Structure formats: C-alpha cells, structure tokens
mmCIF file of N, CA, C and O in Angstrom:
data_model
loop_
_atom_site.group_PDB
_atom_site.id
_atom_site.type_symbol
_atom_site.label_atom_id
_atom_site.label_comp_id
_atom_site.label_asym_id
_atom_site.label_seq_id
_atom_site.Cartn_x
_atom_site.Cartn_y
_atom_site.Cartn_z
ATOM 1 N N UNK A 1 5.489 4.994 12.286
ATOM 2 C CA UNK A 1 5.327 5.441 10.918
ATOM 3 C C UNK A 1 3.974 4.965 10.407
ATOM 4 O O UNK A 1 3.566 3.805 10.452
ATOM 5 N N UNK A 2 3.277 6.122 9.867
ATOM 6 C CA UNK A 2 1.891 5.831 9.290
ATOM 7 C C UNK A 2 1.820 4.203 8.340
ATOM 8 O O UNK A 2 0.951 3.334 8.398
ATOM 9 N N UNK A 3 3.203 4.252 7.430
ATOM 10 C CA UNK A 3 2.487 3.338 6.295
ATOM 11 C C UNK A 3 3.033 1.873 6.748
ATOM 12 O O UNK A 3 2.831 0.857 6.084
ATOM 13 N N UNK A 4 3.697 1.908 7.873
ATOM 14 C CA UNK A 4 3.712 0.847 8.664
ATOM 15 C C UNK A 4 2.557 -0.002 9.728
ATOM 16 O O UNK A 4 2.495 -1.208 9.969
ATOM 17 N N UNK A 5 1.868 0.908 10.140
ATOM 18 C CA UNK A 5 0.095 0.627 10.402
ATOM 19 C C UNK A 5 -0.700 -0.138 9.067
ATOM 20 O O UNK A 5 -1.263 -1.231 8.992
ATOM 21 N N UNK A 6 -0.477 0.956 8.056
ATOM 22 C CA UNK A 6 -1.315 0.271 6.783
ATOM 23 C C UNK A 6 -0.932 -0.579 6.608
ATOM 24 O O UNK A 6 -1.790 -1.415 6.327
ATOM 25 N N UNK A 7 0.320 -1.036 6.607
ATOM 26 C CA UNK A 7 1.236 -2.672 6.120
ATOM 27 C C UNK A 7 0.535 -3.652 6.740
ATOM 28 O O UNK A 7 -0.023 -4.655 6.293
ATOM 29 N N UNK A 8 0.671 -3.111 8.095
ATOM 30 C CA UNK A 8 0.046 -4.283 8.810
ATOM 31 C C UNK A 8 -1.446 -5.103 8.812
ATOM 32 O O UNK A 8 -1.840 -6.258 8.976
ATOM 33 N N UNK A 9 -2.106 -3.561 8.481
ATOM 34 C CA UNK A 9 -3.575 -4.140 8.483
ATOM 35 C C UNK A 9 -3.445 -4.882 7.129
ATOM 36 O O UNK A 9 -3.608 -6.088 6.939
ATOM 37 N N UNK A 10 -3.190 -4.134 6.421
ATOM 38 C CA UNK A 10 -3.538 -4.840 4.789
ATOM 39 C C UNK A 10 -2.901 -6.591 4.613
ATOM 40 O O UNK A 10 -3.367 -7.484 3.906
ATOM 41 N N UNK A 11 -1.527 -6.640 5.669
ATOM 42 C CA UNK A 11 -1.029 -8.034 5.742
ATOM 43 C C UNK A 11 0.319 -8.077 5.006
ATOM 44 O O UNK A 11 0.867 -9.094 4.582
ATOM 45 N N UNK A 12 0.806 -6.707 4.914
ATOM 46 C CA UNK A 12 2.112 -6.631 4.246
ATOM 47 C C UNK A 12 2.795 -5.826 3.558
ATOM 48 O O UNK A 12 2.144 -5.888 2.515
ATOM 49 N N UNK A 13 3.718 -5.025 3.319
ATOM 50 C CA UNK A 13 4.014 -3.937 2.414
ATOM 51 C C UNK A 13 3.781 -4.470 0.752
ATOM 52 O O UNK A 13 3.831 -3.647 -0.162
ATOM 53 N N UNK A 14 3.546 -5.813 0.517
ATOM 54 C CA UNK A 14 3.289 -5.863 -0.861
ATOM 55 C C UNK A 14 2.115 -6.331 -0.978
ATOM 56 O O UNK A 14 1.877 -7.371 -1.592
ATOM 57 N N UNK A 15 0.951 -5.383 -0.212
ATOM 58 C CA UNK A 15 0.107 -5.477 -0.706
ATOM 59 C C UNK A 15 -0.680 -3.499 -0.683
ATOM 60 O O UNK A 15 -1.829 -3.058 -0.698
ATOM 61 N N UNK A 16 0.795 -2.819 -0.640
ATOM 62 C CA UNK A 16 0.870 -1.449 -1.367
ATOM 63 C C UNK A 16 1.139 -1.262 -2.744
ATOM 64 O O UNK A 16 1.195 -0.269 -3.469
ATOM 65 N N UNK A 17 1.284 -2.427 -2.908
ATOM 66 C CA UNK A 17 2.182 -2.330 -4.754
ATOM 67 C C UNK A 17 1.331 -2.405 -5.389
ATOM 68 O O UNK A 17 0.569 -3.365 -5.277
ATOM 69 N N UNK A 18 1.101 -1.317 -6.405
ATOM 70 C CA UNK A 18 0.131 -1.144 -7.103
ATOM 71 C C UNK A 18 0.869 -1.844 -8.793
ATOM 72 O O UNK A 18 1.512 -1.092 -9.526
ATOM 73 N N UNK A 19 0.688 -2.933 -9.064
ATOM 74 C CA UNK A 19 1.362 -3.915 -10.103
ATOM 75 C C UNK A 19 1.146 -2.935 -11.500
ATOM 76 O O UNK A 19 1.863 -3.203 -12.464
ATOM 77 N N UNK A 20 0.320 -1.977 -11.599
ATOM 78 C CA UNK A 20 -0.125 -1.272 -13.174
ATOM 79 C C UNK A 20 0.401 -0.246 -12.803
ATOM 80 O O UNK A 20 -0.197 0.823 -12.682
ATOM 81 N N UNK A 21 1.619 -0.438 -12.568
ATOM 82 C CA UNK A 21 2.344 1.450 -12.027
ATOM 83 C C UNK A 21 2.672 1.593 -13.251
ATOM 84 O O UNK A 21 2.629 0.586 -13.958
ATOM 85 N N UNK A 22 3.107 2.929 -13.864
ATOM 86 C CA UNK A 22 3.755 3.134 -14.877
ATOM 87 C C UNK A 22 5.378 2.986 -14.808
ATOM 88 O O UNK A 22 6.167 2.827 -15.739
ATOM 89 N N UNK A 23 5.611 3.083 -13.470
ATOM 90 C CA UNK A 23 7.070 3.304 -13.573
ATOM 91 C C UNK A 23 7.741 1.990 -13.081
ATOM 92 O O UNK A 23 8.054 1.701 -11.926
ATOM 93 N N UNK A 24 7.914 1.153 -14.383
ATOM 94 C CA UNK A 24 8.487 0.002 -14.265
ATOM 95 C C UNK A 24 9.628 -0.127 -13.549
ATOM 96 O O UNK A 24 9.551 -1.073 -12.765
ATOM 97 N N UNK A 25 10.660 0.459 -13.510
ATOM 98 C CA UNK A 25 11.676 0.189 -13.190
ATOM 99 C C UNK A 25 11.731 0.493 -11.562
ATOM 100 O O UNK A 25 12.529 -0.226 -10.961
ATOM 101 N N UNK A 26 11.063 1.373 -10.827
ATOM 102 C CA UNK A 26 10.506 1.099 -9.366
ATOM 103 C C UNK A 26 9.582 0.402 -9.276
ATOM 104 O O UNK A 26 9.288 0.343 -8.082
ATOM 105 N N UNK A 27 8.584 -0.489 -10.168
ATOM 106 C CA UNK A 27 8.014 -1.404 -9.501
ATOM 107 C C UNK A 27 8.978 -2.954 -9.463
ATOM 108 O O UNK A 27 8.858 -3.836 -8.613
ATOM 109 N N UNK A 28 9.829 -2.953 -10.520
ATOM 110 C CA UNK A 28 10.532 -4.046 -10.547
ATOM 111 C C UNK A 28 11.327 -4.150 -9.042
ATOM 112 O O UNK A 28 11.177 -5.051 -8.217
ATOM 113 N N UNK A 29 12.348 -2.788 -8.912
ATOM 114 C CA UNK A 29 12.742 -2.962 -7.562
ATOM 115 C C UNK A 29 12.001 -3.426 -6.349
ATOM 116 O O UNK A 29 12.222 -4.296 -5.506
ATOM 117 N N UNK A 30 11.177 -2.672 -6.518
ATOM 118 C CA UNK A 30 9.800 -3.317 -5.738
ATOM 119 C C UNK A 30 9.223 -4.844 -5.463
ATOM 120 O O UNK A 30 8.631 -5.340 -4.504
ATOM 121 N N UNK A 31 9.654 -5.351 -6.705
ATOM 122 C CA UNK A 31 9.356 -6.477 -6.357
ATOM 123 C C UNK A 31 9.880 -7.552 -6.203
ATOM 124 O O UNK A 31 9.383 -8.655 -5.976
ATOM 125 N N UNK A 32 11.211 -7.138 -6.362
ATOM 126 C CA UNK A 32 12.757 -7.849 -6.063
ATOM 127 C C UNK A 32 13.601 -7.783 -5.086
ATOM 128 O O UNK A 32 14.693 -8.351 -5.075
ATOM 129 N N UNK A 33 12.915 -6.724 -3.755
ATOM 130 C CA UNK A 33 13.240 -6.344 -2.758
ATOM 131 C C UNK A 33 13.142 -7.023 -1.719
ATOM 132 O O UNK A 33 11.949 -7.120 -1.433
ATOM 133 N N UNK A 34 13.933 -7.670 -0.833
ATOM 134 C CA UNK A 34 13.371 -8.481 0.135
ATOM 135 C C UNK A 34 12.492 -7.749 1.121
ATOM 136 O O UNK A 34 12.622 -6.548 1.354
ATOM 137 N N UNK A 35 11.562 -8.556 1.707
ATOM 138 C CA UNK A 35 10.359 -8.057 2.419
ATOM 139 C C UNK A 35 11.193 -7.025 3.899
ATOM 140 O O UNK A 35 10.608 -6.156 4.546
ATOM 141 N N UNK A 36 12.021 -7.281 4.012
ATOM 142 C CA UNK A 36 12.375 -6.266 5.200
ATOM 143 C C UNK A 36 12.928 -5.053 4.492
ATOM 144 O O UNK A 36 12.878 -4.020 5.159
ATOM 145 N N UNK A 37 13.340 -4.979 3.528
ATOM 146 C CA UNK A 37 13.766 -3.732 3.140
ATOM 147 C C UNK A 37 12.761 -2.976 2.341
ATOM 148 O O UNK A 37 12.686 -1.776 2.079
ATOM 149 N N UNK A 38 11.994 -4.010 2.018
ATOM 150 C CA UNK A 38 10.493 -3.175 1.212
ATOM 151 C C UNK A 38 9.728 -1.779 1.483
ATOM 152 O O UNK A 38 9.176 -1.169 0.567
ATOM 153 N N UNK A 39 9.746 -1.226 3.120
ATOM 154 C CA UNK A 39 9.619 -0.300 3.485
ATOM 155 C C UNK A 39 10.233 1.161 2.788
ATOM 156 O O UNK A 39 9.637 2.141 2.341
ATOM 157 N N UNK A 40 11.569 0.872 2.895
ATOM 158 C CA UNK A 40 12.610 1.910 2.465
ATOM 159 C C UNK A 40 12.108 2.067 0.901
ATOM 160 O O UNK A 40 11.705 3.134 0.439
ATOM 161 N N UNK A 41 12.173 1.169 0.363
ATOM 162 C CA UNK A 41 11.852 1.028 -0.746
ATOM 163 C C UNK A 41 10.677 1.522 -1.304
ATOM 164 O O UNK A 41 11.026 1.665 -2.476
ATOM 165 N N UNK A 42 9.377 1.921 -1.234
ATOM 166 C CA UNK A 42 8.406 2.079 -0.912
ATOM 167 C C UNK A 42 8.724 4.029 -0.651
ATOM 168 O O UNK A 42 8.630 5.070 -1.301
ATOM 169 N N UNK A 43 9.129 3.568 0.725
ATOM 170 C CA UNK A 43 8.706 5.508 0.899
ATOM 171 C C UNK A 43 10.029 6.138 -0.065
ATOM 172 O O UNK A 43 9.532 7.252 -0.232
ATOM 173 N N UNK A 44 11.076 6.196 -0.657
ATOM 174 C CA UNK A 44 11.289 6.427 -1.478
ATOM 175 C C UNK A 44 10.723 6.350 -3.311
ATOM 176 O O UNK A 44 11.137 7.015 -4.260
ATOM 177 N N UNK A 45 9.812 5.434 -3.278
ATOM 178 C CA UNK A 45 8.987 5.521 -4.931
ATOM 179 C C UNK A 45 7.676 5.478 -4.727
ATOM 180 O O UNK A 45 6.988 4.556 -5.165
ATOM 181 N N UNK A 46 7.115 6.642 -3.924
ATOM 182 C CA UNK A 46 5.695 6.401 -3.625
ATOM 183 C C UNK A 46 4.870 6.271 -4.964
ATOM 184 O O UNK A 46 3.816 5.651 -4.820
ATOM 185 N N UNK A 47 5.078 6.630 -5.963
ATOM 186 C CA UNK A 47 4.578 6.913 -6.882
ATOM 187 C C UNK A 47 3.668 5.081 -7.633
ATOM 188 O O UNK A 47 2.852 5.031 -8.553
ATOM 189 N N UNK A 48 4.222 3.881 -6.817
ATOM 190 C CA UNK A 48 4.071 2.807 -7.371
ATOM 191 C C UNK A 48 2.819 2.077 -6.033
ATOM 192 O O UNK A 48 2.151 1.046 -5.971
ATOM 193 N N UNK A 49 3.023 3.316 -5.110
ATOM 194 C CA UNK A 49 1.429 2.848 -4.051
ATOM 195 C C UNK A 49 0.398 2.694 -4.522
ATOM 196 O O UNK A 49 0.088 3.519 -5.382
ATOM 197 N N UNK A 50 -0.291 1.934 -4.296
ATOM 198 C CA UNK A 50 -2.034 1.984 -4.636
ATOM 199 C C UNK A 50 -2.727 2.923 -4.135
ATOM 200 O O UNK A 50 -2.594 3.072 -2.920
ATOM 201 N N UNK A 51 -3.346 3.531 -4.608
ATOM 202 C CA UNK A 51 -3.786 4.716 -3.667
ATOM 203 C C UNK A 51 -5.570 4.699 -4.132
ATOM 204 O O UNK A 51 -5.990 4.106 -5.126
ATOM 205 N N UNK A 52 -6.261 5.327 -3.359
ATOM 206 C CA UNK A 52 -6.395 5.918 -2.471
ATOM 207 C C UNK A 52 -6.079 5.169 -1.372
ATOM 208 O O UNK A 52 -6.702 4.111 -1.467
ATOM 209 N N UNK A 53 -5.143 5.205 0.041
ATOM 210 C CA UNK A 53 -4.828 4.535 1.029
ATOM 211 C C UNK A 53 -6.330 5.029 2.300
ATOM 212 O O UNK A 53 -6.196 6.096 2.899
ATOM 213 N N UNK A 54 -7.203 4.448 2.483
ATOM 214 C CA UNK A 54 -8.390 4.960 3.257
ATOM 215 C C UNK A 54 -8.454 4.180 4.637
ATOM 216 O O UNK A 54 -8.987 3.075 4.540
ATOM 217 N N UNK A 55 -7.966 4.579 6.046
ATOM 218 C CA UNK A 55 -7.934 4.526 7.101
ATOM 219 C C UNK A 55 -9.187 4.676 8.166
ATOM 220 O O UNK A 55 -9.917 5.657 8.302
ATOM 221 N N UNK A 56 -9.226 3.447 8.867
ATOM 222 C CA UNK A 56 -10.214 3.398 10.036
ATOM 223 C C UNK A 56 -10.094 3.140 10.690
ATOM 224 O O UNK A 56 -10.986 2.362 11.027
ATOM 225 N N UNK A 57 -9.061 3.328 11.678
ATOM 226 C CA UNK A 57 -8.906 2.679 13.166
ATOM 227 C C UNK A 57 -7.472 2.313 12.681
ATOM 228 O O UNK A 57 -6.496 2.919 12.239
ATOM 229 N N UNK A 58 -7.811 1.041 12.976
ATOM 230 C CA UNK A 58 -6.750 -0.517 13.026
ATOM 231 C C UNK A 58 -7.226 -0.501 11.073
ATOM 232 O O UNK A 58 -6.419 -0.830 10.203
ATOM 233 N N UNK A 59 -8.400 -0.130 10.838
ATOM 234 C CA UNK A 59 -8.655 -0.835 9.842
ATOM 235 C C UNK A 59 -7.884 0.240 8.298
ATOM 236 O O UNK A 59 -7.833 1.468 8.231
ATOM 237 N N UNK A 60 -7.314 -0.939 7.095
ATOM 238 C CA UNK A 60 -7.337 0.337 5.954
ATOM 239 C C UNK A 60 -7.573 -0.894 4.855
ATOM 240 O O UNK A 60 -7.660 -2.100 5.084
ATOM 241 N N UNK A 61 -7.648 -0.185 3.585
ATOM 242 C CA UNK A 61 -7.880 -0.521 2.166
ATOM 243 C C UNK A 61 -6.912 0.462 1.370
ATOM 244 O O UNK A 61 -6.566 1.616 1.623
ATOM 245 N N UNK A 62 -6.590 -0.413 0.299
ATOM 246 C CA UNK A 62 -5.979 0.538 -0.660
ATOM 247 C C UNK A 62 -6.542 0.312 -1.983
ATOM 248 O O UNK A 62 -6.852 -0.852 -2.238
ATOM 249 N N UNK A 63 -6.761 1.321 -2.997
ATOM 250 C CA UNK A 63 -7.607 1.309 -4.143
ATOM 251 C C UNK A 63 -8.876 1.406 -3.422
ATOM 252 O O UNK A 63 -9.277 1.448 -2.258
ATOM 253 N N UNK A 64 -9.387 1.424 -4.749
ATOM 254 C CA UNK A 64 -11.044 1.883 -4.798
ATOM 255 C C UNK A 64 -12.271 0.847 -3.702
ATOM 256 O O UNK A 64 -12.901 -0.125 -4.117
ATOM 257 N N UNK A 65 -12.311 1.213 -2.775
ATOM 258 C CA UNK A 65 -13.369 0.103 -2.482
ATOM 259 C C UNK A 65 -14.443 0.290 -1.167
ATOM 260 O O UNK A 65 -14.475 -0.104 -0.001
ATOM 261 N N UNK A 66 -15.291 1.115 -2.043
ATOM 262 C CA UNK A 66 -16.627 1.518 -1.400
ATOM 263 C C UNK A 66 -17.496 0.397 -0.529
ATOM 264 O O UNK A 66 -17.951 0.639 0.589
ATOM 265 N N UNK A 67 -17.584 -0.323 -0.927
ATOM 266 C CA UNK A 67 -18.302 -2.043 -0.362
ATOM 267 C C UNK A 67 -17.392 -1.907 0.921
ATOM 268 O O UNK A 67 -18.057 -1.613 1.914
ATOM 269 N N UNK A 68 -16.380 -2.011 1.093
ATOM 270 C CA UNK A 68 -15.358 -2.189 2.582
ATOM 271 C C UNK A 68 -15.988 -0.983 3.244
ATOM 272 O O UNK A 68 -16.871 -1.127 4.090
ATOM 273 N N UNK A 69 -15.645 -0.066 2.952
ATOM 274 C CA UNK A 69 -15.907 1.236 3.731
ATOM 275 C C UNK A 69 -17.437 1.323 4.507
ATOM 276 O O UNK A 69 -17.681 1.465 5.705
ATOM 277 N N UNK A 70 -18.264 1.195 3.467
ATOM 278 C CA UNK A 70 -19.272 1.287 3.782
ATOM 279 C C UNK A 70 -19.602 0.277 5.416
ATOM 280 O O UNK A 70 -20.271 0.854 6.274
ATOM 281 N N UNK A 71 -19.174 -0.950 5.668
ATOM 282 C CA UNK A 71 -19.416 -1.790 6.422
ATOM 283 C C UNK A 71 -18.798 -0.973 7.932
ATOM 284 O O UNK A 71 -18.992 -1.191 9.128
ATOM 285 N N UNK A 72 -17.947 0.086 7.148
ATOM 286 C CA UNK A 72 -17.105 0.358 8.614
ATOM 287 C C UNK A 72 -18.136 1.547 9.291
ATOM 288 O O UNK A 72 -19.076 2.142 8.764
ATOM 289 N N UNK A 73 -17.559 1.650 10.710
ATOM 290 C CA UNK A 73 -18.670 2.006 11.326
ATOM 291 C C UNK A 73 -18.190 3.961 11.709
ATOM 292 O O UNK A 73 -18.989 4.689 12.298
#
C-alpha cells in the first residue's frame, strides 16, 4: 500500500496528520487511535492528510516544502 511507504519514510502515520484539519471530529479520532490501527483510520478520513504528499524513491514530504525537493536528485 502506497501510504504505507510514505509512513515509513516520513517516520510514522502521525506524521500524515495534518493538526489544522477542519474536521475535528476525524482528527480527534485520529489522534486517539492507537498507532497500529492508525492506518485504517487514516484511509478512511483522508480528508485530515497533509497534503501535498510528494514522492521520490524511498524518499517523501508532506505539505509544502520546496527546500526538500529541490535537494532531491
């Protein structure tokens, strides 16, 4: 599964959680979820991802961040 790659690089599914979601009540679940079930959790309320999710290899970032990218080759 794709956003299981991103988990990994980034160092974790909660570091997809985009904390200024609007939709409180899936980010709360979100963040009350134990870390193994966080997945499920997640691809059911995508709406609380950080996005843009930007992929390079092994490598990704989530949110805005031109400075990272740029370094990649």
């Amino acid at each position: 599964r794709s956003l299981d790659s991103v988990s990994r690089a980034l160092g974790g599914y909660g570091e997809l959680i985009d904390a200024k979601s609007k939709d409180a009540y899936a980010l709360a679940l979100a963040q009350h979820t134990p870390a193994s079930m966080l997945a499920s959790v997640l691809m059911e309320n995508q709406q609380i991802i950080k996005t843009p999710i930007v992929r390079n290899g092994r490598l990704a970032t989530v949110g805005y961040a031109p400075d990272v990218w740029k370094r990649w080759e």
